[in-house]
Tab-separated table of C-alpha atoms in Angstrom:
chain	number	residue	atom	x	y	z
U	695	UNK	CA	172.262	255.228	148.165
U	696	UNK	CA	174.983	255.190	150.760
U	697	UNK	CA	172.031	253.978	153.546
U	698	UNK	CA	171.262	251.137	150.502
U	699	UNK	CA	175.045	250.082	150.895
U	700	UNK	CA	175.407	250.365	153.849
U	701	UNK	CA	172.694	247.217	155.252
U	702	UNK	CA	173.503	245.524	152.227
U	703	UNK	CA	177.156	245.172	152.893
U	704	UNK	CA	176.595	243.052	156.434
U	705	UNK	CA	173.820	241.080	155.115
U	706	UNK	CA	176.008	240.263	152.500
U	707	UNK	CA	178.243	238.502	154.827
U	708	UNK	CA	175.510	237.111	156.988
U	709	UNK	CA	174.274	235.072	153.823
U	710	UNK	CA	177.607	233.985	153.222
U	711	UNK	CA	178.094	232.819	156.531
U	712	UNK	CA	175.172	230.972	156.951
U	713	UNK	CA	175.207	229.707	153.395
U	714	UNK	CA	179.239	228.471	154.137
U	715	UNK	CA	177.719	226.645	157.120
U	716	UNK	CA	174.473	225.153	155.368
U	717	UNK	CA	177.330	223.730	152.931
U	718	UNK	CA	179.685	222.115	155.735
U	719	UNK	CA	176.675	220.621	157.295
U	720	UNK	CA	174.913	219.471	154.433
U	721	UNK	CA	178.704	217.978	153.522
U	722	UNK	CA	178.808	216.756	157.344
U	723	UNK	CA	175.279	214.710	157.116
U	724	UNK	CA	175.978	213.542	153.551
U	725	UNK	CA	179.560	211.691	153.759
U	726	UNK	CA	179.076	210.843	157.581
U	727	UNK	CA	175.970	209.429	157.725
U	728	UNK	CA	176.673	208.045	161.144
U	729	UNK	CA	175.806	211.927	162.848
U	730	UNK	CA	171.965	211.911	161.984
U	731	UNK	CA	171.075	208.355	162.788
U	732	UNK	CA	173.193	208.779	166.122
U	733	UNK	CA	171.082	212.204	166.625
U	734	UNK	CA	168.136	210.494	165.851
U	735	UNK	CA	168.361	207.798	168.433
U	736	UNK	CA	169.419	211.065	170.995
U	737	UNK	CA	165.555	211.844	170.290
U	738	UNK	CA	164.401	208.833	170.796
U	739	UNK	CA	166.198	207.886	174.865
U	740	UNK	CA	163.658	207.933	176.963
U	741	UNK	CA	163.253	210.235	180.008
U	742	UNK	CA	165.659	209.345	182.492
U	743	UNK	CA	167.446	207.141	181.069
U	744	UNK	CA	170.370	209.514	179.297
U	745	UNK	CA	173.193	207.891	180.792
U	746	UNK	CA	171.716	204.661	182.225
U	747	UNK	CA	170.873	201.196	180.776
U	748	UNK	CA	167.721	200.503	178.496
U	749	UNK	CA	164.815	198.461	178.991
U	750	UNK	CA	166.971	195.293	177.626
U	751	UNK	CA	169.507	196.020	180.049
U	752	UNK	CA	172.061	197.242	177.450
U	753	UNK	CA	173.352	200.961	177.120
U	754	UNK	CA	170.868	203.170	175.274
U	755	UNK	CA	174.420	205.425	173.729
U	756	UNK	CA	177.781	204.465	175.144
U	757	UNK	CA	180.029	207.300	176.350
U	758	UNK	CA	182.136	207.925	173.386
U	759	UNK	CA	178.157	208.563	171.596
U	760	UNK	CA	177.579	211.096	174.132
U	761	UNK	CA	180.965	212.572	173.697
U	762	UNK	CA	180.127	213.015	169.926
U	763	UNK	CA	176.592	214.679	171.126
U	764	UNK	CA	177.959	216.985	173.423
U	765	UNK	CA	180.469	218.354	170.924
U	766	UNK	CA	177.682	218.599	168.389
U	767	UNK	CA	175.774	220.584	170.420
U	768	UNK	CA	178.728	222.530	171.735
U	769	UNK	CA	180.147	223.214	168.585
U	770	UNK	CA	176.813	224.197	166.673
U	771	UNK	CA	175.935	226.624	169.702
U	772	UNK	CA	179.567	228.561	168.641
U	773	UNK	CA	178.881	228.455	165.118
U	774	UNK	CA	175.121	229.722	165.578
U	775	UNK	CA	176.600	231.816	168.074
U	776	UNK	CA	179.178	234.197	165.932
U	777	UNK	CA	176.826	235.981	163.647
U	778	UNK	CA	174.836	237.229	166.840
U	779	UNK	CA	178.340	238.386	168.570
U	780	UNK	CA	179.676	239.987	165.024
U	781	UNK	CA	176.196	241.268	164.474
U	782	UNK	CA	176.354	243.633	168.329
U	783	UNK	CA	179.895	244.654	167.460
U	784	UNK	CA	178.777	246.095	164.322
U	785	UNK	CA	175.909	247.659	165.210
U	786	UNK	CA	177.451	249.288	168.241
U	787	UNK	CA	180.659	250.135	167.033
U	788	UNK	CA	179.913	253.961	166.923
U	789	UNK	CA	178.486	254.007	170.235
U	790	UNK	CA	181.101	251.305	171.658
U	791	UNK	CA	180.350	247.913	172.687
U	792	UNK	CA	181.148	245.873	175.563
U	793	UNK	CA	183.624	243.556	175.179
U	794	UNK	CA	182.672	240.907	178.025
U	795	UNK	CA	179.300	241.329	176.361
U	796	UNK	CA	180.467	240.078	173.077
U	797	UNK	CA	182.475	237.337	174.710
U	798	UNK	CA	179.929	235.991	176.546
U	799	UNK	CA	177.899	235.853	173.850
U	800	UNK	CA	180.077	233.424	172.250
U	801	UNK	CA	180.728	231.379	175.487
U	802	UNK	CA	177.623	231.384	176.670
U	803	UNK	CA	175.810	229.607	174.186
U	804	UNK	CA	178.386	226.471	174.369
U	805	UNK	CA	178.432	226.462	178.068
U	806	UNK	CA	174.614	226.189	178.118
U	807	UNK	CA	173.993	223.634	175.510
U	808	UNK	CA	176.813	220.906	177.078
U	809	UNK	CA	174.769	221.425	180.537
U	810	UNK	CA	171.539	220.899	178.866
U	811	UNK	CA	172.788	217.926	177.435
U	812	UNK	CA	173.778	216.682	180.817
U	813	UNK	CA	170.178	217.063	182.503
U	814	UNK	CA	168.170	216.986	179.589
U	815	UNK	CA	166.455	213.586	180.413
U	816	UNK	CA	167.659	213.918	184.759
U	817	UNK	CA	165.330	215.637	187.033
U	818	UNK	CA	167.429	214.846	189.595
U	819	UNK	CA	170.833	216.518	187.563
U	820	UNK	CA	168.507	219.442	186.909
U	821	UNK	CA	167.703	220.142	190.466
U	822	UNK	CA	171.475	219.760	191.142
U	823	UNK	CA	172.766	222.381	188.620
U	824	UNK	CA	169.974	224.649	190.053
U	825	UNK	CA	171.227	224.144	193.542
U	826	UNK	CA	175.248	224.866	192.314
U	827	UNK	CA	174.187	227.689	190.309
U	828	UNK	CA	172.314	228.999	193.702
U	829	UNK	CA	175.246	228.646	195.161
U	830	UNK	CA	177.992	229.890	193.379
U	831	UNK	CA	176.509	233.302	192.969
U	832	UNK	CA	177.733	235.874	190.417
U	833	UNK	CA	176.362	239.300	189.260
U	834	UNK	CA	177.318	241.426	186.210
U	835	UNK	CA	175.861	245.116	184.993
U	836	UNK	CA	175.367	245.441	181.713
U	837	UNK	CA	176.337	248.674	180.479
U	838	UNK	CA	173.441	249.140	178.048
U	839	UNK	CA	170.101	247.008	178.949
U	840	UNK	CA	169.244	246.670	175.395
U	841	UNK	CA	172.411	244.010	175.588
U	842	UNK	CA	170.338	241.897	177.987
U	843	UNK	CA	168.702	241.143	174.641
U	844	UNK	CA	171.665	239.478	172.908
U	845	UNK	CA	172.105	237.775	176.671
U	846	UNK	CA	168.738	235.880	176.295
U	847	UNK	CA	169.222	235.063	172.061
U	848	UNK	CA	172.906	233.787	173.022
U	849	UNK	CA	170.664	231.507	176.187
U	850	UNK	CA	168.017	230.889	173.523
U	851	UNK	CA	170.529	229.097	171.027
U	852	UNK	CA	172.656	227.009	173.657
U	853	UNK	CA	169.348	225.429	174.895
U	854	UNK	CA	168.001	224.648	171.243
U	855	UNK	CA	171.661	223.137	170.526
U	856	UNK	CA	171.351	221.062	173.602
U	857	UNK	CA	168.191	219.355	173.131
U	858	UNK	CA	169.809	218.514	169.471
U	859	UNK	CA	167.094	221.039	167.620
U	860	UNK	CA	170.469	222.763	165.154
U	861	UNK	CA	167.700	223.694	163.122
U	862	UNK	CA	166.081	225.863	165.716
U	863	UNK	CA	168.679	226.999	166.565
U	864	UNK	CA	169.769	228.363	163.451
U	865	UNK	CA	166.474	229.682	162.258
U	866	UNK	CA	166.483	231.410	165.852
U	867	UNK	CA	169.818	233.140	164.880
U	868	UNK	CA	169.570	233.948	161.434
U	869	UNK	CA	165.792	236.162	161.908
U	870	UNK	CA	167.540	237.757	165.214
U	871	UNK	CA	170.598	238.846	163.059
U	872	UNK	CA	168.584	239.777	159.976
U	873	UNK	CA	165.781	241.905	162.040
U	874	UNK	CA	168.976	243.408	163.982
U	875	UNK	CA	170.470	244.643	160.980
U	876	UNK	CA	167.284	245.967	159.627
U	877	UNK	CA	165.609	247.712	162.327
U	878	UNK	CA	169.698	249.540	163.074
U	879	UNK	CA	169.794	250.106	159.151
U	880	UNK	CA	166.426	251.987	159.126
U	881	UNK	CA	167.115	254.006	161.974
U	882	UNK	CA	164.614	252.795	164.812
U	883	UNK	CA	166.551	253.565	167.944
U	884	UNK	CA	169.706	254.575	166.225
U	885	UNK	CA	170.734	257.377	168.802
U	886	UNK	CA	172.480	259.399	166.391
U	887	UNK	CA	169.779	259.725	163.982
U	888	UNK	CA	167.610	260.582	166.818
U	889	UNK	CA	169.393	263.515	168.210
U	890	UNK	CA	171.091	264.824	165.352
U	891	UNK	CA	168.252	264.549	162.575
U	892	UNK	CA	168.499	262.698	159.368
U	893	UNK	CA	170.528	265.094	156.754
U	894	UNK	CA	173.151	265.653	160.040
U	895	UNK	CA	173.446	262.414	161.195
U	896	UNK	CA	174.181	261.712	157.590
U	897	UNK	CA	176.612	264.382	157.879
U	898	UNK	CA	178.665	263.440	160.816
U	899	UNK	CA	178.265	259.418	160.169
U	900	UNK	CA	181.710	259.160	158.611
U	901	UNK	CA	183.284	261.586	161.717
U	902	UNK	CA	181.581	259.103	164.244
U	903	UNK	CA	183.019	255.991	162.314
U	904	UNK	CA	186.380	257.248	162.082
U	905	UNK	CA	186.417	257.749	165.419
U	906	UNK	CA	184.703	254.775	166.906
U	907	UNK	CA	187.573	253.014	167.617
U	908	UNK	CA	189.132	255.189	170.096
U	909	UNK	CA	189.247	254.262	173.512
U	910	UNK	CA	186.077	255.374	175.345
U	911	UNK	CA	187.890	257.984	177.413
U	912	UNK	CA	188.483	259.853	174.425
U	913	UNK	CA	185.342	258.921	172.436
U	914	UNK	CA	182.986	262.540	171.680
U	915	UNK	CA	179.920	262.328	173.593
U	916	UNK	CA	178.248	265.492	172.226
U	917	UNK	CA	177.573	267.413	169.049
U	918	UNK	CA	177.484	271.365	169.164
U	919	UNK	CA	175.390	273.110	166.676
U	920	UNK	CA	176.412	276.836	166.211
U	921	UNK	CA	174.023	278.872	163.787
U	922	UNK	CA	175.798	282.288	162.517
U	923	UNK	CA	175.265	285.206	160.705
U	924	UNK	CA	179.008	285.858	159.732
U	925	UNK	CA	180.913	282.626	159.386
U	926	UNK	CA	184.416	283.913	160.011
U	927	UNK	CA	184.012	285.621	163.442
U	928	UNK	CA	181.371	282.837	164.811
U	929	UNK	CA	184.105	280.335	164.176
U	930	UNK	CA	186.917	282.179	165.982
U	931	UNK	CA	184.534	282.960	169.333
U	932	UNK	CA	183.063	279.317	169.060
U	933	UNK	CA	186.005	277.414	168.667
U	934	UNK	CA	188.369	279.690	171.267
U	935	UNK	CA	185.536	278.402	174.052
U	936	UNK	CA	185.529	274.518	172.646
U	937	UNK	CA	189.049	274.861	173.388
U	938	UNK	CA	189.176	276.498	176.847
U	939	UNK	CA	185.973	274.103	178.154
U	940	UNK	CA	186.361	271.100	176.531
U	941	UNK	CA	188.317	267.793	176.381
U	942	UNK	CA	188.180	267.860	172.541
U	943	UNK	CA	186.425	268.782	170.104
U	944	UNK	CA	186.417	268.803	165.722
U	945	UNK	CA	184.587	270.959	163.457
U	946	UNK	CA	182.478	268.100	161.787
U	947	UNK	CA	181.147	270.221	159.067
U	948	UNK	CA	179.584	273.395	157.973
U	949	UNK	CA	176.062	273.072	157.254
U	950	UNK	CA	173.471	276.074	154.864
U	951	UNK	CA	170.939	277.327	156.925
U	952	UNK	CA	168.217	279.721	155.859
U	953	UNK	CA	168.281	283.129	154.721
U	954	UNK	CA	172.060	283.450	154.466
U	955	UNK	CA	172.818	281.631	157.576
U	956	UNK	CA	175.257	278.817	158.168
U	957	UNK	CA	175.637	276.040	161.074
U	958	UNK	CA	179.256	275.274	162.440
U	959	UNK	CA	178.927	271.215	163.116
U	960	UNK	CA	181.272	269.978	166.097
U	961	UNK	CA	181.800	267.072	167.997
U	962	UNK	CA	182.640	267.278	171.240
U	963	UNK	CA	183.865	265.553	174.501
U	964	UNK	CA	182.841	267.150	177.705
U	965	UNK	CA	183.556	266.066	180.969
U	966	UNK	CA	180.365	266.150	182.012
U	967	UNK	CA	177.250	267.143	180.206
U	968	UNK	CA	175.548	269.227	182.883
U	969	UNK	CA	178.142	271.984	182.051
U	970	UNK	CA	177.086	272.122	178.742
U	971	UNK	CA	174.160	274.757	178.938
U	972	UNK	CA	177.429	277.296	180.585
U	973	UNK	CA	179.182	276.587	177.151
U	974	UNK	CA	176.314	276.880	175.134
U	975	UNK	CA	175.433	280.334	176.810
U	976	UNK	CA	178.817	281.635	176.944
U	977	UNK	CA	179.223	280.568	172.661
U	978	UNK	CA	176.385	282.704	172.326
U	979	UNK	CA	177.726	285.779	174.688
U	980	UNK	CA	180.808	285.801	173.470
U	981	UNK	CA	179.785	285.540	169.591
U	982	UNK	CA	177.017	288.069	169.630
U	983	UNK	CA	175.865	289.080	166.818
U	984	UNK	CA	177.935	286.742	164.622
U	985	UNK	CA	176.451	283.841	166.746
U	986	UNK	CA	172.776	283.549	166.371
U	987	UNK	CA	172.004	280.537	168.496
U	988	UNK	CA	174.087	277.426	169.656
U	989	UNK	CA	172.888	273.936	171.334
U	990	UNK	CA	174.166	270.917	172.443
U	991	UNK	CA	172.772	267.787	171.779
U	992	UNK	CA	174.401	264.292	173.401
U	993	UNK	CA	175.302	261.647	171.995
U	994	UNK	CA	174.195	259.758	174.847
U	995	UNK	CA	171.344	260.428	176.574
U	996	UNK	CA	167.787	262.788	175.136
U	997	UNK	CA	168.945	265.620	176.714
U	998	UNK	CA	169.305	268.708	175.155
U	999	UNK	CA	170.140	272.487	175.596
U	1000	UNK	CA	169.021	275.030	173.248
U	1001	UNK	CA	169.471	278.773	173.466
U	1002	UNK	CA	168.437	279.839	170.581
């Protein structure tokens, strides 16, 4: 039920976003019927001839008419552009997103569609950009390379905006952003669910949202799993190491295990995750026999540690 709620709650606001923005534009194209028939006649310039004189000799659109198309496009690349930047934020927030990621995602999308417009119908301005873009060289890492993928929708809409194809362009961002949501709400990829199994992640979903606003430094990278025979003792041994090795750590949750036995749930932050088979081994030393087994399991990468 609380997986049901949870998708339906952001595609809730997705459909109210795009439905607020069908509205404005449908009000936009109604009252001002001077937009489509100047977008129309953007279609219909020949190659070439953006910002030069027809075949009469007179302008094809003055400058103030390409001043109205380049804000178009601009401004429908930002508007197309939101959902797909609100749409990473939420589906990262547990994890942590990039912020120049999300940025640029909004930027990006304007920047692209006023340049298209520019040397849509130029060879010549094309091969210009291309040689200023050679130029002026610039290289970024993205933290996570599944963020190249926002990168490319985000290029994807500016270009569709600036040939004067909104309605591309918004089909292009509204499947993106639904398919997003979907694929995050039923758990492909969703690291969490991966490495901490369904009933656990489930478990430790609220801990993880609660805390996914903290600055990364402090942000748990790791989840140690503590299977005991006697609750009481196990607790004491475990959580006396968690606090001598590391950075911090919660007790998420105490979980039934089989015949009689119960699992002590706790996120942690370690300073660095090759230590964590030491901790696990020395949780199981030092708890012995209360302590049946312990393991680690990241948060961030498929690694894992098991010693039981």
């Amino acid at each position: 039920m609380s997986g049901t709620s949870e998708i339906r709650s952001p595609l809730v606001r997705l459909a109210l976003y795009y439905g607020l923005l069908s509205l404005v534009v449908w009000l936009i194209l109604r009252f001002i019927p001077a937009i489509p028939a100047l977008l129309l006649r953007v279609h219909e310039v020949p190659t070439a001839r953006s910002f030069s004189e027809g075949a009469g000799g007179a302008p094809i659109l003055s400058q103030g008419e390409w001043v109205v198309v380049t804000l178009i496009a601009m401004l429908t690349a930002i508007a197309l552009a939101f959902p797909v930047a609100w749409v990473y934020m939420f589906t990262k927030r547990r994890g942590g997103y990039d912020q120049s990621v999300v940025q640029t995602v909004i930027i990006l999308p304007m920047t692209v569609a006023g340049t298209v417009v520019l040397v849509r119908n130029s060879l010549a301005l094309a091969f210009a950009l291309a040689a200023v873009i050679a130029a002026v060289r610039f290289r970024n890492t993205l933290k996570d390379t599944k963020d190249a993928v926002y990168i490319f929708m985000a290029l994807a809409i500016g270009v569709a905006a600036g040939v004067v194809v909104p309605g591309v362009a918004g089909v292009m961002s509204l499947v993106f952003n639904v398919v997003v949501l979907l694929l995050w709400a039923s758990n492909v990829g969703n690291i969490y669910a991966d490495r901490l199994g369904g009933e656990r992640a489930a478990r430790l979903g609220p801990q993880l949202d609660a805390a996914a606003d903290e600055k990364a430094k402090k942000r748990f990278n790791g989840a140690v799993l503590v299977r005991a025979a006697r609750l009481a003792p196990a607790q004491r041994a475990a959580e006396a190491l968690l606090e001598e090795r590391t950075k911090r750590w919660k007790l998420a949750g105490v979980g039934e295990g089989t015949m009689g036995m119960q699992t002590l749930e706790y996120l942690v932050r370690v300073k660095d995750e090759s230590l964590a088979a030491a901790l696990i081994d020395a949780i199981k030393d030092r708890g012995a026999p209360d302590i049946i087994s312990a393991e680690f399991r990241s948060l961030r990468g498929l690694d894992q540690w098991d010693s039981g």
